[in-house]
PDB file of C-alpha atoms in Angstrom:
ATOM      1  CA  UNK A  73       0.000   0.000   0.000  1.00  0.00           C
ATOM      2  CA  UNK A  74       1.244   3.467  -0.841  1.00  0.00           C
ATOM      3  CA  UNK A  75       0.748   6.598   1.209  1.00  0.00           C
ATOM      4  CA  UNK A  76      -0.908   9.525  -0.521  1.00  0.00           C
ATOM      5  CA  UNK A  77      -1.199  13.153   0.616  1.00  0.00           C
ATOM      6  CA  UNK A  78      -0.166  12.349   4.193  1.00  0.00           C
ATOM      7  CA  UNK A  79      -2.890   9.732   4.428  1.00  0.00           C
ATOM      8  CA  UNK A  80      -2.160   6.218   5.563  1.00  0.00           C
ATOM      9  CA  UNK A  81      -4.085   3.055   6.127  1.00  0.00           C
ATOM     10  CA  UNK A  82      -5.189   2.304   9.674  1.00  0.00           C
ATOM     11  CA  UNK A  83      -6.255  -1.306   9.992  1.00  0.00           C
ATOM     12  CA  UNK A  84      -8.464  -2.192  12.948  1.00  0.00           C
ATOM     13  CA  UNK A  85      -9.124  -5.856  13.492  1.00  0.00           C
ATOM     14  CA  UNK A  86     -10.367  -8.314  16.090  1.00  0.00           C
ATOM     15  CA  UNK A  87      -8.301 -11.424  16.672  1.00  0.00           C
ATOM     16  CA  UNK A  88      -9.662 -14.799  15.685  1.00  0.00           C
ATOM     17  CA  UNK A  89      -9.579 -15.793  19.337  1.00  0.00           C
ATOM     18  CA  UNK A  90     -11.893 -12.947  20.263  1.00  0.00           C
ATOM     19  CA  UNK A  91     -14.286 -13.737  17.432  1.00  0.00           C
ATOM     20  CA  UNK A  92     -14.590 -17.270  18.626  1.00  0.00           C
ATOM     21  CA  UNK A  93     -15.006 -16.235  22.245  1.00  0.00           C
ATOM     22  CA  UNK A  94     -17.547 -13.493  21.539  1.00  0.00           C
ATOM     23  CA  UNK A  95     -19.276 -15.214  18.539  1.00  0.00           C
ATOM     24  CA  UNK A  96     -21.718 -13.087  16.585  1.00  0.00           C
ATOM     25  CA  UNK A  97     -19.992  -9.758  17.174  1.00  0.00           C
ATOM     26  CA  UNK A  98     -21.412  -7.107  14.843  1.00  0.00           C
ATOM     27  CA  UNK A  99     -17.992  -5.702  13.999  1.00  0.00           C
ATOM     28  CA  UNK A 100     -15.927  -8.866  13.907  1.00  0.00           C
ATOM     29  CA  UNK A 101     -14.796  -8.346  10.316  1.00  0.00           C
ATOM     30  CA  UNK A 102     -11.557  -6.594   9.528  1.00  0.00           C
ATOM     31  CA  UNK A 103     -12.051  -2.882   9.083  1.00  0.00           C
ATOM     32  CA  UNK A 104      -9.810  -0.872   6.780  1.00  0.00           C
ATOM     33  CA  UNK A 105      -9.992   2.900   6.966  1.00  0.00           C
ATOM     34  CA  UNK A 106      -8.037   5.815   5.536  1.00  0.00           C
ATOM     35  CA  UNK A 107      -7.093   8.177   8.372  1.00  0.00           C
ATOM     36  CA  UNK A 108      -5.700  11.655   7.602  1.00  0.00           C
ATOM     37  CA  UNK A 109      -2.309  12.268   9.158  1.00  0.00           C
ATOM     38  CA  UNK A 110      -0.916   8.741   9.096  1.00  0.00           C
ATOM     39  CA  UNK A 111       2.381   8.382   7.310  1.00  0.00           C
ATOM     40  CA  UNK A 112       2.430   4.588   7.050  1.00  0.00           C
ATOM     41  CA  UNK A 113       0.074   1.658   7.662  1.00  0.00           C
ATOM     42  CA  UNK A 114      -0.864   1.027  11.302  1.00  0.00           C
ATOM     43  CA  UNK A 115      -2.426  -2.138  12.662  1.00  0.00           C
ATOM     44  CA  UNK A 116      -4.746  -2.272  15.684  1.00  0.00           C
ATOM     45  CA  UNK A 117      -5.608  -5.756  16.838  1.00  0.00           C
ATOM     46  CA  UNK A 118      -7.997  -6.469  19.706  1.00  0.00           C
ATOM     47  CA  UNK A 119      -7.360  -9.582  21.715  1.00  0.00           C
ATOM     48  CA  UNK A 120     -10.016 -11.793  23.290  1.00  0.00           C
ATOM     49  CA  UNK A 121     -10.258  -9.434  26.292  1.00  0.00           C
ATOM     50  CA  UNK A 122     -10.939  -6.433  24.066  1.00  0.00           C
ATOM     51  CA  UNK A 123      -7.496  -4.913  24.677  1.00  0.00           C
ATOM     52  CA  UNK A 124      -6.152  -2.996  21.679  1.00  0.00           C
ATOM     53  CA  UNK A 125      -2.607  -3.753  20.512  1.00  0.00           C
ATOM     54  CA  UNK A 126      -1.197  -1.061  18.226  1.00  0.00           C
ATOM     55  CA  UNK A 127       1.562  -1.785  15.729  1.00  0.00           C
ATOM     56  CA  UNK A 128       3.114   1.233  14.013  1.00  0.00           C
ATOM     57  CA  UNK A 129       6.392   2.020  12.260  1.00  0.00           C
ATOM     58  CA  UNK A 130       6.825   5.566  13.588  1.00  0.00           C
ATOM     59  CA  UNK A 131       6.246   7.274  16.907  1.00  0.00           C
ATOM     60  CA  UNK A 132       3.912   9.830  15.349  1.00  0.00           C
ATOM     61  CA  UNK A 133       1.733   7.148  13.764  1.00  0.00           C
ATOM     62  CA  UNK A 134       1.692   5.181  17.017  1.00  0.00           C
ATOM     63  CA  UNK A 135       0.294   8.016  19.118  1.00  0.00           C
ATOM     64  CA  UNK A 136      -2.087   9.190  16.405  1.00  0.00           C
ATOM     65  CA  UNK A 137      -3.495   5.677  16.313  1.00  0.00           C
ATOM     66  CA  UNK A 138      -3.704   5.632  20.100  1.00  0.00           C
ATOM     67  CA  UNK A 139      -5.788   8.804  20.101  1.00  0.00           C
ATOM     68  CA  UNK A 140      -7.989   7.464  17.320  1.00  0.00           C
ATOM     69  CA  UNK A 141      -8.503   4.190  19.163  1.00  0.00           C
ATOM     70  CA  UNK A 142      -9.246   5.898  22.497  1.00  0.00           C
ATOM     71  CA  UNK A 143     -11.873   8.079  20.834  1.00  0.00           C
ATOM     72  CA  UNK A 144     -13.490   5.090  19.145  1.00  0.00           C
ATOM     73  CA  UNK A 145     -13.730   3.305  22.506  1.00  0.00           C
ATOM     74  CA  UNK A 146     -14.883   6.123  24.824  1.00  0.00           C
ATOM     75  CA  UNK A 147     -15.739   9.267  22.935  1.00  0.00           C
ATOM     76  CA  UNK A 148     -18.400  10.443  25.393  1.00  0.00           C
ATOM     77  CA  UNK A 149     -15.980  10.165  28.315  1.00  0.00           C
ATOM     78  CA  UNK A 150     -13.433  12.172  26.332  1.00  0.00           C
ATOM     79  CA  UNK A 151     -16.053  14.816  25.559  1.00  0.00           C
ATOM     80  CA  UNK A 152     -16.892  15.244  29.245  1.00  0.00           C
ATOM     81  CA  UNK A 153     -13.182  15.447  30.009  1.00  0.00           C
ATOM     82  CA  UNK A 154     -12.720  18.098  27.320  1.00  0.00           C
ATOM     83  CA  UNK A 155     -15.640  20.148  28.622  1.00  0.00           C
ATOM     84  CA  UNK A 156     -14.459  19.914  32.210  1.00  0.00           C
ATOM     85  CA  UNK A 157     -10.939  20.938  31.195  1.00  0.00           C
ATOM     86  CA  UNK A 158     -12.171  23.917  29.154  1.00  0.00           C
ATOM     87  CA  UNK A 159     -14.868  25.006  31.600  1.00  0.00           C
ATOM     88  CA  UNK A 160     -17.748  24.462  29.168  1.00  0.00           C
ATOM     89  CA  UNK A 161     -19.951  21.946  30.997  1.00  0.00           C
ATOM     90  CA  UNK A 162     -22.610  24.590  31.613  1.00  0.00           C
ATOM     91  CA  UNK A 163     -23.343  24.577  27.883  1.00  0.00           C
ATOM     92  CA  UNK A 164     -24.886  21.116  28.311  1.00  0.00           C
ATOM     93  CA  UNK A 165     -25.660  21.000  32.051  1.00  0.00           C
ATOM     94  CA  UNK A 166     -26.934  24.485  32.676  1.00  0.00           C
ATOM     95  CA  UNK A 167     -26.353  26.837  35.583  1.00  0.00           C
ATOM     96  CA  UNK A 168     -25.537  24.078  38.084  1.00  0.00           C
ATOM     97  CA  UNK A 169     -22.213  23.570  36.281  1.00  0.00           C
ATOM     98  CA  UNK A 170     -21.150  27.233  36.331  1.00  0.00           C
ATOM     99  CA  UNK A 171     -19.206  27.002  39.593  1.00  0.00           C
ATOM    100  CA  UNK A 172     -17.206  24.078  38.259  1.00  0.00           C
ATOM    101  CA  UNK A 173     -16.601  25.851  34.951  1.00  0.00           C
ATOM    102  CA  UNK A 174     -15.270  28.902  36.753  1.00  0.00           C
ATOM    103  CA  UNK A 175     -12.978  26.733  38.853  1.00  0.00           C
ATOM    104  CA  UNK A 176     -11.697  24.875  35.786  1.00  0.00           C
ATOM    105  CA  UNK A 177     -10.819  28.167  34.130  1.00  0.00           C
ATOM    106  CA  UNK A 178      -8.989  29.317  37.238  1.00  0.00           C
ATOM    107  CA  UNK A 179      -6.922  26.114  37.087  1.00  0.00           C
ATOM    108  CA  UNK A 180      -6.170  26.522  33.380  1.00  0.00           C
ATOM    109  CA  UNK A 181      -2.487  26.292  32.459  1.00  0.00           C
ATOM    110  CA  UNK A 182      -1.173  29.668  31.260  1.00  0.00           C
ATOM    111  CA  UNK A 183       2.549  29.023  30.945  1.00  0.00           C
ATOM    112  CA  UNK A 184       4.809  27.950  28.098  1.00  0.00           C
ATOM    113  CA  UNK A 185       2.827  25.053  26.641  1.00  0.00           C
ATOM    114  CA  UNK A 186       5.649  23.468  24.654  1.00  0.00           C
ATOM    115  CA  UNK A 187       7.994  23.559  27.629  1.00  0.00           C
ATOM    116  CA  UNK A 188       5.313  21.991  29.806  1.00  0.00           C
ATOM    117  CA  UNK A 189       4.608  19.198  27.317  1.00  0.00           C
ATOM    118  CA  UNK A 190       8.296  18.447  26.918  1.00  0.00           C
ATOM    119  CA  UNK A 191       8.624  18.206  30.693  1.00  0.00           C
ATOM    120  CA  UNK A 192       6.800  14.860  30.502  1.00  0.00           C
ATOM    121  CA  UNK A 193       8.922  13.572  27.632  1.00  0.00           C
ATOM    122  CA  UNK A 194      11.685  15.069  25.449  1.00  0.00           C
ATOM    123  CA  UNK A 195       9.286  14.867  22.485  1.00  0.00           C
ATOM    124  CA  UNK A 196       6.161  15.458  24.528  1.00  0.00           C
ATOM    125  CA  UNK A 197       4.831  18.290  22.361  1.00  0.00           C
ATOM    126  CA  UNK A 198       4.999  16.157  19.205  1.00  0.00           C
ATOM    127  CA  UNK A 199       3.578  13.070  20.937  1.00  0.00           C
ATOM    128  CA  UNK A 200       0.615  14.915  22.455  1.00  0.00           C
ATOM    129  CA  UNK A 201      -0.070  16.712  19.172  1.00  0.00           C
ATOM    130  CA  UNK A 202      -0.208  13.361  17.361  1.00  0.00           C
ATOM    131  CA  UNK A 203      -2.506  11.919  20.027  1.00  0.00           C
ATOM    132  CA  UNK A 204      -4.850  14.892  19.699  1.00  0.00           C
ATOM    133  CA  UNK A 205      -4.868  14.577  15.896  1.00  0.00           C
ATOM    134  CA  UNK A 206      -5.946  10.976  16.321  1.00  0.00           C
ATOM    135  CA  UNK A 207      -8.869  11.933  18.579  1.00  0.00           C
ATOM    136  CA  UNK A 208      -9.949  14.641  16.167  1.00  0.00           C
ATOM    137  CA  UNK A 209      -9.645  12.280  13.193  1.00  0.00           C
ATOM    138  CA  UNK A 210     -12.192   9.978  14.790  1.00  0.00           C
ATOM    139  CA  UNK A 211     -14.457  12.923  15.622  1.00  0.00           C
ATOM    140  CA  UNK A 212     -14.313  13.920  11.954  1.00  0.00           C
ATOM    141  CA  UNK A 213     -15.350  10.368  11.068  1.00  0.00           C
ATOM    142  CA  UNK A 214     -18.433  10.666  13.298  1.00  0.00           C
ATOM    143  CA  UNK A 215     -19.360  13.859  11.477  1.00  0.00           C
ATOM    144  CA  UNK A 216     -19.387  11.926   8.207  1.00  0.00           C
ATOM    145  CA  UNK A 217     -20.979   8.877   9.804  1.00  0.00           C
ATOM    146  CA  UNK A 218     -23.200  10.054  12.700  1.00  0.00           C
ATOM    147  CA  UNK A 219     -24.241   6.485  13.476  1.00  0.00           C
ATOM    148  CA  UNK A 220     -20.830   5.987  15.064  1.00  0.00           C
ATOM    149  CA  UNK A 221     -21.619   8.488  17.826  1.00  0.00           C
ATOM    150  CA  UNK A 222     -22.313   6.856  21.207  1.00  0.00           C
ATOM    151  CA  UNK A 223     -25.944   7.030  22.221  1.00  0.00           C
ATOM    152  CA  UNK A 224     -25.207   9.551  24.984  1.00  0.00           C
ATOM    153  CA  UNK A 225     -24.623  12.217  22.341  1.00  0.00           C
ATOM    154  CA  UNK A 226     -27.958  11.474  20.679  1.00  0.00           C
ATOM    155  CA  UNK A 227     -29.805  11.469  24.016  1.00  0.00           C
ATOM    156  CA  UNK A 228     -28.363  14.860  24.993  1.00  0.00           C
ATOM    157  CA  UNK A 229     -28.560  16.317  21.484  1.00  0.00           C
ATOM    158  CA  UNK A 230     -24.896  17.349  21.421  1.00  0.00           C
ATOM    159  CA  UNK A 231     -21.821  16.679  19.305  1.00  0.00           C
ATOM    160  CA  UNK A 232     -18.190  16.190  20.375  1.00  0.00           C
ATOM    161  CA  UNK A 233     -15.831  19.142  20.145  1.00  0.00           C
ATOM    162  CA  UNK A 234     -12.265  19.180  18.895  1.00  0.00           C
ATOM    163  CA  UNK A 235      -9.391  18.478  21.263  1.00  0.00           C
ATOM    164  CA  UNK A 236      -6.260  20.583  21.727  1.00  0.00           C
ATOM    165  CA  UNK A 237      -2.980  19.773  23.528  1.00  0.00           C
ATOM    166  CA  UNK A 238      -4.097  22.012  26.414  1.00  0.00           C
ATOM    167  CA  UNK A 239      -6.891  19.543  27.228  1.00  0.00           C
ATOM    168  CA  UNK A 240      -4.412  16.696  27.678  1.00  0.00           C
ATOM    169  CA  UNK A 241      -2.482  18.474  30.456  1.00  0.00           C
ATOM    170  CA  UNK A 242      -5.420  20.273  32.069  1.00  0.00           C
ATOM    171  CA  UNK A 243      -5.162  20.669  35.845  1.00  0.00           C
ATOM    172  CA  UNK A 244      -8.773  19.706  36.533  1.00  0.00           C
ATOM    173  CA  UNK A 245      -7.771  16.064  36.768  1.00  0.00           C
ATOM    174  CA  UNK A 246      -4.632  16.598  38.833  1.00  0.00           C
ATOM    175  CA  UNK A 247      -3.707  14.493  41.840  1.00  0.00           C
ATOM    176  CA  UNK A 248      -4.923  16.913  44.516  1.00  0.00           C
ATOM    177  CA  UNK A 249      -5.962  14.154  46.887  1.00  0.00           C
ATOM    178  CA  UNK A 250      -5.356  16.006  50.132  1.00  0.00           C
ATOM    179  CA  UNK A 251      -5.955  19.621  49.148  1.00  0.00           C
ATOM    180  CA  UNK A 252      -8.983  19.936  51.451  1.00  0.00           C
ATOM    181  CA  UNK A 253      -6.969  18.666  54.406  1.00  0.00           C
ATOM    182  CA  UNK A 254      -4.020  20.937  53.610  1.00  0.00           C
ATOM    183  CA  UNK A 255      -6.252  24.013  53.492  1.00  0.00           C
ATOM    184  CA  UNK A 256      -7.849  23.022  56.799  1.00  0.00           C
ATOM    185  CA  UNK A 257      -4.371  22.710  58.341  1.00  0.00           C
ATOM    186  CA  UNK A 258      -3.508  26.193  57.091  1.00  0.00           C
ATOM    187  CA  UNK A 259      -6.718  27.623  58.560  1.00  0.00           C
ATOM    188  CA  UNK A 260      -6.011  25.928  61.889  1.00  0.00           C
ATOM    189  CA  UNK A 261      -2.477  27.336  62.002  1.00  0.00           C
ATOM    190  CA  UNK A 262      -3.828  30.814  61.275  1.00  0.00           C
ATOM    191  CA  UNK A 263      -6.374  30.581  64.124  1.00  0.00           C
ATOM    192  CA  UNK A 264      -4.304  28.827  66.828  1.00  0.00           C
ATOM    193  CA  UNK A 265      -0.675  29.111  65.820  1.00  0.00           C
ATOM    194  CA  UNK A 266       1.747  26.384  64.761  1.00  0.00           C
ATOM    195  CA  UNK A 267       2.492  24.875  68.178  1.00  0.00           C
ATOM    196  CA  UNK A 268      -1.121  24.503  69.291  1.00  0.00           C
ATOM    197  CA  UNK A 269      -2.186  23.191  65.888  1.00  0.00           C
ATOM    198  CA  UNK A 270       0.570  20.563  65.987  1.00  0.00           C
ATOM    199  CA  UNK A 271      -0.600  19.368  69.426  1.00  0.00           C
ATOM    200  CA  UNK A 272      -4.193  19.021  68.263  1.00  0.00           C
ATOM    201  CA  UNK A 273      -3.368  17.292  64.993  1.00  0.00           C
ATOM    202  CA  UNK A 274      -1.012  14.760  66.596  1.00  0.00           C
ATOM    203  CA  UNK A 275       0.941  14.288  63.384  1.00  0.00           C
ATOM    204  CA  UNK A 276       3.275  11.308  63.111  1.00  0.00           C
ATOM    205  CA  UNK A 277       6.013  10.309  62.685  1.00  0.00           C
ATOM    206  CA  UNK A 278       8.468  12.838  64.012  1.00  0.00           C
ATOM    207  CA  UNK A 279       7.953  16.477  64.889  1.00  0.00           C
ATOM    208  CA  UNK A 280       6.004  17.980  61.997  1.00  0.00           C
ATOM    209  CA  UNK A 281       6.845  21.532  61.000  1.00  0.00           C
ATOM    210  CA  UNK A 282       3.729  23.647  60.572  1.00  0.00           C
ATOM    211  CA  UNK A 283       5.364  27.039  60.230  1.00  0.00           C
ATOM    212  CA  UNK A 284       3.798  28.685  57.149  1.00  0.00           C
ATOM    213  CA  UNK A 285       6.055  29.908  54.369  1.00  0.00           C
ATOM    214  CA  UNK A 286       6.568  33.679  54.400  1.00  0.00           C
ATOM    215  CA  UNK A 287       5.123  33.864  50.877  1.00  0.00           C
ATOM    216  CA  UNK A 288       1.858  32.255  52.027  1.00  0.00           C
ATOM    217  CA  UNK A 289      -0.926  34.701  52.946  1.00  0.00           C
ATOM    218  CA  UNK A 290      -2.960  32.618  55.399  1.00  0.00           C
ATOM    219  CA  UNK A 291      -5.858  35.124  55.689  1.00  0.00           C
ATOM    220  CA  UNK A 292      -6.557  34.553  51.988  1.00  0.00           C
ATOM    221  CA  UNK A 293      -7.047  30.819  52.468  1.00  0.00           C
ATOM    222  CA  UNK A 294     -10.772  30.531  53.043  1.00  0.00           C
ATOM    223  CA  UNK A 295     -13.657  28.126  52.499  1.00  0.00           C
ATOM    224  CA  UNK A 296     -14.187  29.727  49.103  1.00  0.00           C
ATOM    225  CA  UNK A 297     -11.061  27.930  47.891  1.00  0.00           C
ATOM    226  CA  UNK A 298     -12.428  24.585  49.064  1.00  0.00           C
ATOM    227  CA  UNK A 299     -15.845  25.246  47.534  1.00  0.00           C
ATOM    228  CA  UNK A 300     -14.298  26.089  44.162  1.00  0.00           C
ATOM    229  CA  UNK A 301     -12.093  23.019  44.294  1.00  0.00           C
ATOM    230  CA  UNK A 302     -15.013  20.740  45.183  1.00  0.00           C
ATOM    231  CA  UNK A 303     -17.050  22.165  42.312  1.00  0.00           C
ATOM    232  CA  UNK A 304     -14.276  21.344  39.844  1.00  0.00           C
ATOM    233  CA  UNK A 305     -13.926  17.793  41.165  1.00  0.00           C
ATOM    234  CA  UNK A 306     -17.645  17.036  41.474  1.00  0.00           C
ATOM    235  CA  UNK A 307     -18.917  14.105  39.373  1.00  0.00           C
ATOM    236  CA  UNK A 308     -20.733  14.990  36.159  1.00  0.00           C
ATOM    237  CA  UNK A 309     -24.298  13.726  36.438  1.00  0.00           C
ATOM    238  CA  UNK A 310     -27.375  13.993  34.241  1.00  0.00           C
ATOM    239  CA  UNK A 311     -30.466  13.343  36.423  1.00  0.00           C
ATOM    240  CA  UNK A 312     -33.191  11.504  34.478  1.00  0.00           C
ATOM    241  CA  UNK A 313     -36.330  13.328  33.466  1.00  0.00           C
ATOM    242  CA  UNK A 314     -34.894  16.851  33.666  1.00  0.00           C
ATOM    243  CA  UNK A 315     -33.688  19.100  30.886  1.00  0.00           C
ATOM    244  CA  UNK A 316     -30.955  21.476  32.054  1.00  0.00           C
ATOM    245  CA  UNK A 317     -31.247  25.221  31.610  1.00  0.00           C
ATOM    246  CA  UNK A 318     -28.349  25.328  29.202  1.00  0.00           C
ATOM    247  CA  UNK A 319     -26.115  28.343  29.018  1.00  0.00           C
ATOM    248  CA  UNK A 320     -26.062  29.662  25.411  1.00  0.00           C
ATOM    249  CA  UNK A 321     -22.682  29.376  23.736  1.00  0.00           C
ATOM    250  CA  UNK A 322     -22.827  33.023  22.684  1.00  0.00           C
ATOM    251  CA  UNK A 323     -23.233  34.078  26.289  1.00  0.00           C
ATOM    252  CA  UNK A 324     -20.666  31.915  28.021  1.00  0.00           C
ATOM    253  CA  UNK A 325     -17.865  33.456  30.055  1.00  0.00           C
ATOM    254  CA  UNK A 326     -14.526  34.036  28.382  1.00  0.00           C
TER     255      UNK A 326
END
C-alpha cells in the first residue's frame, strides 16, 4: 500500500480468538480505513479481552493511532473530560455547572505550553499533538458517519468538540488528593498558631513543622477555595427526566 497526501491506512481488526469467544460480534470483520495524518500503515488488533494492541512504524503514527482508538472506545468520556478541562460543561448541564466551569478556568495552564509538554517527555509536544490529531480524526469520522456516535450524544442532542494539547495536560484532573486537608491545616495554624495546631493534629512520625512559608498569605485561604475546588472535582451527572437550563454558547464566560 502506498501513502498519498499524508494519508495512511489504519487497519483495525479483532483477533480470531476474540471472534470465537464473543461469537456473533457485529464488527468482527476486519475494518480498513483511511485516516488523515498517518504516514504509514498502522495495525490495531484487539485480543479476546478487548485490549487494543497497536503496531506502528513511527512514533507519530503510534500516538495518532492511540488517540484514534481511544476516541473510538470512549468518545463520550473524552467529551466530558474536554468540557471539564475547558470550563464548558454549563453549555450542556446548565447553571448548576457554572461554579465548576469557573474553577476549571482558574486552574487553566497559562505558561509555556511546549515547555510543559516536553517536561513529561523530550518529544512530549509532538507526541501529544499526534494523540490529539488521532482523537480529532475519529471525531471527523463521526461527522461523516453520525451512526458511530455513542448514544449519549444522541440522548443529549450534542456533538463532540475538537481536542487541543491544552486539554491533555489540564489541571482539573490533577492528583490533589489532600488539598482539602491541607487548606484546613492552614486555617487551623492561622487561628491557633503552629504549636497549638501541631498538638491538636497529633501528626506522626516525628515532629512535623507547621510554620507557614513567608510567601503564604494565610488570611486569603478561606472556604471559598475549598468550595471552588469541590465544584471542579464534582462528578458529572445527568439526572433523568430533567432538561438542564443550558447556558447559550454566545453568552458563556470568556
